Coordinates of C-alpha atoms and ligand atoms in Angstrom, one line a residue:
M9 CA 365.5 249.5 4.5
D10 CA 362.3 250.4 6.5
D11 CA 360.2 250.2 3.4
I12 CA 357.5 247.6 2.9
I13 CA 358.4 245.8 -0.4
I14 CA 355.3 245.1 -2.6
V15 CA 355.9 242.6 -5.4
G16 CA 353.4 243.3 -8.3
A17 CA 351.6 246.4 -9.4
G18 CA 348.3 244.8 -10.2
I19 CA 345.0 245.6 -8.5
G20 CA 346.0 244.2 -5.1
G21 CA 349.6 245.6 -5.0
L22 CA 348.4 249.1 -6.0
A23 CA 345.5 249.1 -3.5
L24 CA 347.9 248.1 -0.8
A25 CA 350.4 250.7 -1.7
L26 CA 347.7 253.4 -1.6
A27 CA 346.4 252.2 1.8
L28 CA 349.9 252.0 3.3
H29 CA 350.8 255.5 2.0
A30 CA 347.5 256.9 3.4
A31 CA 348.5 255.3 6.8
G32 CA 351.9 256.9 6.7
I33 CA 353.7 253.5 6.2
P34 CA 356.5 253.8 3.6
C35 CA 356.4 251.3 0.7
R36 CA 357.8 250.6 -2.7
I37 CA 356.4 248.6 -5.5
F38 CA 358.4 246.3 -7.8
E39 CA 356.6 245.2 -11.0
S40 CA 357.7 242.6 -13.5
A41 CA 356.4 244.4 -16.6
A42 CA 358.5 247.1 -18.2
E43 CA 355.5 249.3 -18.5
I44 CA 352.0 249.2 -17.0
R45 CA 349.6 249.0 -19.8
P46 CA 345.8 248.8 -19.4
I47 CA 345.4 245.1 -20.2
G48 CA 342.5 242.8 -19.4
V49 CA 338.8 243.2 -20.0
G50 CA 335.9 243.7 -17.5
I51 CA 335.8 243.2 -13.8
N52 CA 333.2 244.0 -11.1
L53 CA 333.8 245.7 -7.7
L54 CA 331.1 244.9 -5.1
P55 CA 330.1 247.5 -2.5
H56 CA 332.5 246.2 0.2
A57 CA 335.4 246.8 -2.1
T58 CA 334.1 250.2 -3.4
R59 CA 333.7 251.3 0.2
E60 CA 337.5 250.8 0.6
L61 CA 338.3 252.6 -2.6
A62 CA 336.0 255.5 -1.5
S63 CA 338.0 255.7 1.8
L64 CA 341.1 256.1 -0.4
G65 CA 339.4 259.1 -2.1
L66 CA 338.9 257.4 -5.4
E67 CA 335.1 257.2 -5.8
A68 CA 334.8 260.4 -7.8
E69 CA 337.5 259.3 -10.3
L70 CA 336.0 255.8 -10.7
T71 CA 332.5 257.2 -11.2
K72 CA 333.7 259.2 -14.2
I73 CA 335.0 256.0 -15.9
A74 CA 333.1 253.0 -14.5
I75 CA 329.4 252.0 -14.9
A76 CA 327.5 252.0 -11.6
T77 CA 325.9 248.6 -12.0
A78 CA 322.1 248.9 -11.4
D79 CA 320.7 245.3 -11.7
A80 CA 321.5 241.6 -12.0
T81 CA 319.3 240.0 -14.6
F82 CA 319.1 236.3 -15.2
F83 CA 317.8 234.6 -18.4
N84 CA 317.6 231.0 -19.6
R85 CA 319.1 230.2 -23.1
F86 CA 315.7 230.8 -24.7
G87 CA 315.8 234.4 -23.5
Q88 CA 313.1 234.0 -20.8
L89 CA 313.6 236.2 -17.7
I90 CA 314.2 234.2 -14.6
Y91 CA 315.1 236.8 -12.0
Q92 CA 316.1 240.4 -11.6
E93 CA 317.4 242.3 -8.6
P94 CA 318.8 245.7 -8.0
L95 CA 322.6 246.1 -7.2
G96 CA 324.8 248.6 -5.5
R97 CA 323.2 252.0 -4.7
A98 CA 320.0 250.9 -6.6
A99 CA 319.7 248.2 -3.9
G100 CA 320.2 250.6 -1.1
Y101 CA 323.9 250.1 -0.4
E102 CA 325.9 253.2 0.7
H103 CA 328.5 252.5 -2.0
P104 CA 328.1 251.5 -5.6
Q105 CA 328.9 248.3 -7.5
F106 CA 331.2 249.2 -10.3
S107 CA 331.6 247.4 -13.6
I108 CA 334.9 248.6 -15.0
H109 CA 337.7 247.7 -17.5
R110 CA 340.5 246.1 -15.5
G111 CA 343.0 248.4 -17.2
D112 CA 341.0 251.6 -16.3
L113 CA 340.9 250.5 -12.7
Q114 CA 344.6 249.7 -12.6
L115 CA 345.4 253.1 -14.1
V116 CA 343.2 255.0 -11.6
L117 CA 345.1 253.2 -8.8
L118 CA 348.5 253.8 -10.4
D119 CA 348.0 257.5 -11.2
A120 CA 346.8 258.1 -7.6
F121 CA 349.8 256.3 -6.2
L122 CA 352.3 258.1 -8.4
A123 CA 350.8 261.5 -7.6
R124 CA 350.6 260.8 -3.8
A125 CA 353.8 258.8 -3.1
G126 CA 356.1 259.9 -6.0
R127 CA 357.3 258.2 -9.2
D128 CA 360.5 256.9 -7.5
R129 CA 358.3 254.5 -5.4
L130 CA 357.5 252.3 -8.4
H131 CA 360.2 250.2 -10.0
T132 CA 359.2 248.4 -13.3
S133 CA 361.2 245.7 -15.0
H134 CA 361.7 244.0 -11.6
H135 CA 360.6 240.4 -11.8
C136 CA 360.8 238.7 -8.4
I137 CA 362.6 235.4 -8.4
G138 CA 362.8 234.7 -4.7
V139 CA 362.7 236.2 -1.1
E140 CA 364.8 235.6 2.0
Q141 CA 364.5 236.9 5.5
D142 CA 366.5 237.2 8.7
Q143 CA 365.9 238.8 12.1
S144 CA 365.9 242.4 10.8
G145 CA 364.3 242.2 7.4
V146 CA 363.8 240.7 4.0
S147 CA 365.9 240.5 0.8
V148 CA 363.9 240.3 -2.4
H149 CA 365.8 239.0 -5.5
F150 CA 364.9 240.3 -9.0
S151 CA 365.7 239.7 -12.6
D152 CA 364.8 242.3 -15.2
A153 CA 362.1 240.1 -16.8
P154 CA 360.9 236.5 -16.6
G155 CA 364.0 234.4 -17.3
G156 CA 366.0 237.7 -17.7
A157 CA 369.2 239.1 -16.3
D158 CA 369.9 239.3 -12.6
R159 CA 369.1 242.7 -11.0
G160 CA 370.4 241.9 -7.5
S161 CA 368.4 242.3 -4.2
I162 CA 366.4 244.9 -2.4
R163 CA 366.2 245.0 1.4
G164 CA 363.0 245.9 3.2
R165 CA 361.2 245.5 6.5
V166 CA 358.6 243.0 5.1
A167 CA 357.7 241.6 1.6
I168 CA 354.1 241.3 0.4
A169 CA 353.7 239.1 -2.7
C170 CA 350.9 240.6 -4.9
D171 CA 352.2 238.8 -7.9
G172 CA 349.0 237.3 -9.1
I173 CA 347.9 233.8 -10.2
N174 CA 351.4 232.6 -11.2
S175 CA 353.0 234.0 -8.0
A176 CA 356.7 233.3 -7.7
V177 CA 356.6 233.7 -4.0
R178 CA 353.7 231.3 -3.5
K179 CA 355.7 228.7 -5.5
Q180 CA 358.7 229.3 -3.3
F181 CA 356.7 228.4 -0.2
F182 CA 354.6 225.7 -1.8
P183 CA 356.9 224.1 -4.4
G184 CA 354.9 220.9 -4.6
E185 CA 351.5 222.5 -5.2
G186 CA 351.2 221.4 -8.8
E187 CA 348.9 222.6 -11.6
P188 CA 345.8 224.7 -10.9
R189 CA 342.4 223.0 -10.4
Y190 CA 340.5 223.1 -13.7
S191 CA 336.7 223.5 -13.3
G192 CA 336.0 221.9 -16.7
V193 CA 334.8 225.2 -18.1
N194 CA 336.7 227.3 -20.6
M195 CA 336.0 231.0 -21.0
W196 CA 336.2 233.2 -24.1
R197 CA 336.3 236.9 -23.0
G198 CA 335.8 240.0 -25.1
V199 CA 334.6 243.5 -25.4
T200 CA 332.2 244.9 -28.0
R201 CA 331.1 248.4 -28.7
W202 CA 327.3 248.2 -28.7
K203 CA 324.2 250.3 -27.9
P204 CA 323.1 250.2 -24.3
M205 CA 320.9 247.2 -23.5
L206 CA 318.2 246.6 -20.8
S207 CA 318.8 249.2 -18.1
G208 CA 322.0 250.4 -19.7
A209 CA 323.7 249.2 -16.4
S210 CA 322.6 245.6 -16.2
M211 CA 324.7 242.7 -15.4
V212 CA 323.3 239.8 -17.4
R213 CA 323.8 236.1 -16.8
A214 CA 322.1 233.7 -19.3
G215 CA 322.1 230.0 -20.2
W216 CA 324.0 227.3 -18.4
L217 CA 327.6 225.9 -18.7
S218 CA 326.8 222.6 -20.4
H219 CA 325.1 224.3 -23.4
G220 CA 326.8 227.7 -23.1
K221 CA 326.5 230.5 -20.7
M222 CA 327.0 234.2 -21.2
V223 CA 327.8 237.0 -18.8
I224 CA 327.4 240.5 -20.3
Y225 CA 327.8 243.9 -18.7
P226 CA 328.9 247.4 -19.8
I227 CA 332.2 248.8 -18.5
R228 CA 332.5 252.2 -20.1
H229 CA 329.9 255.0 -20.6
A230 CA 328.4 255.5 -24.0
S231 CA 330.5 257.7 -26.3
E232 CA 329.1 261.0 -27.2
A233 CA 330.0 260.4 -30.9
D234 CA 328.0 257.2 -31.5
G235 CA 326.1 256.4 -28.3
L236 CA 327.8 253.1 -27.9
Q237 CA 329.0 251.6 -24.7
L238 CA 332.0 249.3 -24.3
I239 CA 330.4 246.1 -23.2
N240 CA 332.2 243.2 -21.6
W241 CA 331.2 239.6 -22.3
V242 CA 332.3 236.2 -21.2
A243 CA 331.2 233.0 -22.9
E244 CA 331.5 230.0 -20.6
I245 CA 331.3 226.4 -21.9
E246 CA 332.1 223.0 -20.4
T247 CA 335.2 221.9 -22.3
P248 CA 337.1 218.8 -21.3
V249 CA 340.5 219.8 -22.4
Y250 CA 342.5 222.2 -20.2
R251 CA 344.4 224.9 -22.0
K252 CA 347.1 226.7 -20.0
R253 CA 346.1 229.9 -18.3
D254 CA 347.5 233.2 -19.7
W255 CA 345.6 236.4 -19.4
N256 CA 346.6 237.5 -22.9
R257 CA 346.0 234.3 -24.9
P258 CA 344.0 235.2 -28.1
G259 CA 340.8 233.1 -28.6
S260 CA 338.9 232.2 -31.8
I261 CA 335.2 233.0 -32.2
D262 CA 334.6 229.9 -34.3
D263 CA 335.6 227.7 -31.3
F264 CA 332.5 228.7 -29.3
I265 CA 330.0 230.8 -31.3
G266 CA 328.0 227.6 -32.3
A267 CA 326.7 227.4 -28.7
F268 CA 325.0 230.8 -29.1
A269 CA 323.9 230.5 -32.8
D270 CA 320.2 230.8 -32.0
W271 CA 320.4 233.3 -29.2
H272 CA 318.3 236.1 -30.9
F273 CA 316.6 238.0 -28.1
D274 CA 314.6 241.2 -28.2
W275 CA 317.2 242.9 -26.1
L276 CA 320.2 241.5 -27.9
D277 CA 321.2 239.5 -31.0
V278 CA 324.0 237.5 -29.3
P279 CA 325.8 236.1 -32.4
S280 CA 326.0 239.5 -34.0
F281 CA 327.2 241.0 -30.7
I282 CA 330.0 238.4 -30.4
R283 CA 331.1 238.8 -34.0
A284 CA 331.4 242.6 -33.5
A285 CA 334.0 242.1 -30.7
D286 CA 337.2 244.2 -30.7
R287 CA 339.2 241.3 -29.6
V288 CA 338.6 237.8 -28.1
L289 CA 340.7 236.2 -25.3
E290 CA 340.6 232.7 -24.0
F291 CA 341.1 231.6 -20.4
P292 CA 340.4 228.4 -18.5
M293 CA 338.2 228.7 -15.4
V294 CA 340.7 227.6 -12.7
D295 CA 341.4 228.1 -9.1
Q296 CA 343.7 226.5 -6.5
D297 CA 342.9 224.7 -3.3
P298 CA 343.0 227.1 -0.4
L299 CA 346.4 227.3 1.4
P300 CA 346.9 226.4 5.1
R301 CA 348.9 229.6 5.6
W302 CA 350.1 232.8 3.7
S303 CA 352.4 234.4 6.3
F304 CA 355.9 233.2 6.9
G305 CA 357.6 235.6 9.3
R306 CA 358.1 238.8 7.4
I307 CA 356.7 237.6 4.1
T308 CA 353.1 237.1 3.1
L309 CA 350.8 236.7 0.1
L310 CA 347.9 238.9 -1.0
G311 CA 345.2 238.8 -3.7
D312 CA 345.3 236.1 -6.4
A313 CA 348.8 235.0 -5.1
A314 CA 347.0 234.0 -1.9
H315 CA 343.6 232.9 -3.0
P316 CA 343.0 232.5 -6.7
M317 CA 339.3 231.8 -7.3
V318 CA 337.0 231.0 -10.2
P319 CA 335.5 234.3 -11.5
R320 CA 331.9 233.4 -10.8
G321 CA 331.1 235.8 -8.0
S322 CA 332.6 239.2 -9.1
N323 CA 335.0 238.9 -6.2
G324 CA 338.7 238.5 -7.4
A325 CA 339.7 242.1 -7.5
G326 CA 337.5 243.1 -4.5
Q327 CA 339.0 240.5 -2.2
A328 CA 342.5 241.7 -3.1
I329 CA 341.3 245.2 -2.1
L330 CA 339.9 243.9 1.2
D331 CA 343.2 242.1 1.9
A332 CA 345.0 245.4 1.4
R333 CA 342.8 247.1 3.9
A334 CA 343.2 244.3 6.5
L335 CA 347.0 244.1 6.1
T336 CA 347.3 247.9 6.5
S337 CA 345.2 247.9 9.7
A338 CA 347.3 244.9 11.0
L339 CA 350.5 246.8 10.4
L340 CA 349.1 249.9 12.1
E341 CA 347.9 247.9 15.1
N342 CA 351.0 245.7 15.6
G343 CA 354.5 247.3 16.1
D344 CA 356.0 243.9 15.4
A345 CA 355.9 243.1 11.7
V346 CA 355.8 239.3 12.2
A347 CA 352.8 239.7 14.5
A348 CA 351.1 242.0 12.0
L349 CA 351.4 239.5 9.2
A350 CA 350.1 236.7 11.4
A351 CA 347.1 238.9 12.4
Y352 CA 346.4 239.7 8.7
Q353 CA 346.4 236.0 7.9
K354 CA 344.1 235.3 10.8
Q355 CA 341.6 237.9 9.6
R356 CA 341.6 237.0 5.9
L357 CA 342.5 233.4 5.3
E358 CA 339.4 231.7 6.5
A359 CA 337.1 234.4 5.0
T360 CA 338.6 234.0 1.5
T361 CA 338.7 230.2 1.8
R362 CA 334.9 230.2 2.2
I363 CA 334.6 232.3 -1.0
V364 CA 337.0 230.1 -3.0
L365 CA 335.0 227.0 -2.1
T366 CA 331.6 228.7 -2.5
N367 CA 332.5 230.0 -6.0
R368 CA 333.0 226.3 -7.0
T369 CA 329.6 225.2 -5.8
N370 CA 327.1 228.0 -5.2
P371 CA 328.0 231.3 -6.8
P372 CA 325.3 233.7 -7.9
D373 CA 324.8 231.8 -11.2
A374 CA 323.5 228.8 -9.1
I375 CA 320.2 230.4 -10.0
L376 CA 320.7 229.4 -13.6
R377 CA 321.7 225.9 -12.7
E378 CA 318.6 225.4 -10.6
V379 CA 316.3 226.5 -13.4
F380 CA 318.2 224.5 -16.0
E381 CA 317.9 221.3 -13.9
R382 CA 314.2 221.8 -12.9
T383 CA 313.1 222.5 -16.5
H384 CA 315.4 219.9 -18.1
D385 CA 316.6 222.6 -20.4
K386 CA 313.2 223.4 -21.9
P387 CA 311.4 226.7 -22.0
F388 CA 309.0 227.3 -19.1
G389 CA 305.5 228.6 -18.9
A390 CA 305.7 230.8 -15.8
I391 CA 308.8 231.1 -13.7
E392 CA 306.8 230.8 -10.5
D393 CA 305.9 227.2 -11.5
V394 CA 309.6 226.4 -11.6
I395 CA 311.1 228.2 -8.6
S396 CA 309.6 230.6 -6.1
R397 CA 310.8 234.2 -5.7
D398 CA 311.8 233.3 -2.1
E399 CA 314.1 230.5 -3.3
L400 CA 315.7 232.8 -5.9
V401 CA 316.2 235.6 -3.3
A402 CA 317.7 233.0 -0.8
L403 CA 320.2 231.8 -3.4
S404 CA 321.3 235.3 -4.1
E405 CA 321.4 236.5 -0.5
G406 CA 323.3 233.4 0.6
Y407 CA 326.2 234.2 -1.6
K408 CA 326.3 237.8 -0.4
R409 CA 326.6 236.7 3.2
I410 CA 329.5 234.3 2.4
A411 CA 331.3 236.9 0.3
G412 CA 330.9 239.5 3.0
Y413 CA 328.7 242.1 1.3
S414 CA 325.2 241.5 2.6
K415 CA 323.7 244.9 3.6
E416 CA 323.7 243.8 7.3
A417 CA 327.5 243.1 7.1
L418 CA 328.3 246.5 5.5
R419 CA 326.2 248.4 8.1
G420 CA 328.5 247.1 10.9
Ligands
FAD30 C1 347.2 241.1 -17.6 C2 346.1 240.7 -16.7 C3 344.8 240.8 -17.2 C4 343.7 240.4 -16.4 N1 342.5 240.4 -16.9 C5 341.4 240.1 -16.1 C6 340.1 240.2 -16.7 O1 339.9 240.5 -17.8 N2 339.1 239.9 -15.8 C7 339.3 239.5 -14.5 O2 338.3 239.2 -13.8 N3 340.5 239.4 -14.0 C8 341.6 239.7 -14.8 N4 342.9 239.7 -14.3 C9 343.0 239.3 -12.9 C10 342.6 240.3 -11.8 O3 343.3 241.5 -12.0 C11 342.9 239.7 -10.5 O4 342.1 238.5 -10.4 C12 342.4 240.6 -9.3 O5 342.3 241.9 -9.7 C13 343.4 240.4 -8.1 O6 344.5 241.2 -8.3 P1 346.0 240.8 -8.0 O7 346.7 242.1 -7.7 O8 346.1 239.8 -6.9 O9 346.6 240.2 -9.3 P2 346.9 240.9 -10.7 O10 345.9 242.0 -11.0 O11 346.9 239.7 -11.6 O12 348.3 241.5 -10.6 C14 349.5 240.8 -10.4 C15 350.7 241.8 -10.8 O13 351.9 241.2 -10.5 C16 352.8 241.3 -11.6 N5 353.7 240.1 -11.4 C17 353.5 238.8 -11.7 N6 354.6 238.1 -11.4 C18 355.5 238.9 -10.9 C19 356.8 238.7 -10.4 N7 357.4 237.5 -10.3 N8 357.5 239.8 -9.9 C20 356.9 241.1 -10.0 N9 355.7 241.3 -10.5 C21 355.0 240.2 -10.9 C22 351.9 241.2 -12.8 O14 352.5 241.8 -13.9 C23 350.7 242.1 -12.3 O15 350.9 243.4 -12.5 C24 344.0 240.0 -15.0 C25 345.3 240.0 -14.5 C26 346.3 240.4 -15.4 C27 347.8 240.4 -14.8

């Protein structure tokens, strides 16, 4: 009864469970899936998020699996270099930027939680269908799967909805919210085993959305057997028709490879790289308008359930991890659970709203848009004639400040 009930064992739910456990606050996780399997493709963790994971004692484990991203490198669709800057430790941060398979990250978090808190603290096949509260606590109602048989209710002190972009709890509090906001860009995502490219730890962004943009970065170390890394890629193309979002929807290479047919660069032959993919998934680039509130008495939202954002700033998983830290601190500082959830909302809602809105307008790839527009999509002679180094740095640093990971912010 005194437990905190966490709904969802994704990145946010597991990070929260680990932070609460470390703070001596008892919690239990209830996950819809029958089994936690390492699904998804690549994600990035910026230094403000890896700082939190380091404080949970996970940096060494993550270093074994993830790539410590060394640089961000921007090209136009003709393969001309626009801008390069160091990232993570290479840029002087105390903590690394990690590029990692989402499933690898989820399993590191899961294994740590099971080892530290015990297997009986995770309940799979518990799909949340609603939450109620009274003066003394919450009752969370479950079925055994989406649309499945009733599993009854669990009592707890508070309930934290970490149930992702299709959050059942968010829908309960905002029933009229409607469909997500489609950005007009569809994404095809995949992973390819390939030899290391550029620095071997580069995060590449190339092209522009109207003609096809690629984001490419390695997420697993080179295998000793063949020297190949697992390399994540996302092809992003303006596409008028919205196709429903589902993380596991298979995509077809023929639907998008035409945009990259002549991308033959000295550092990568893009069409061959795409064709060599293990698997291709498709996902519309969507978000939702920021909410006016997340906390309702003893119930609150966290991670994608609270602030789904378009994935253009490497921030989705990281912001869920920062939410987890803020909520844990609020619960430690406030004896009253309702006051704690209100304090958490106060600290995080405005900060994440700024990121959701900036990801729509000026994420890091605004650098590509600027050059695309100024050159009218033609090759340039010298980049300095198109855009100054100072302007490029200002675009990049502006996003870091808004997303909360400028070096000054992390020194504080
Ligand atoms: C299968 C999957 C694949 C993904 N792949 C990518 C990717 O390749 N790249 C990327 O950038 N992001 C991906 N994401 C999203 C990314 O993990 C999140 O944007 C980010 O990490 C924030 O995490 P979160 O914990 O808020 O949400 P998520 O990591 O999405 O976790 C939500 C969890 O809640 C569970 N859940 C959902 N509904 C219920 C319910 N009603 N009751 C109980 N549990 C529920 C889900 O099964 C999941 O485990 C993926 C998410 C999922 C679920």
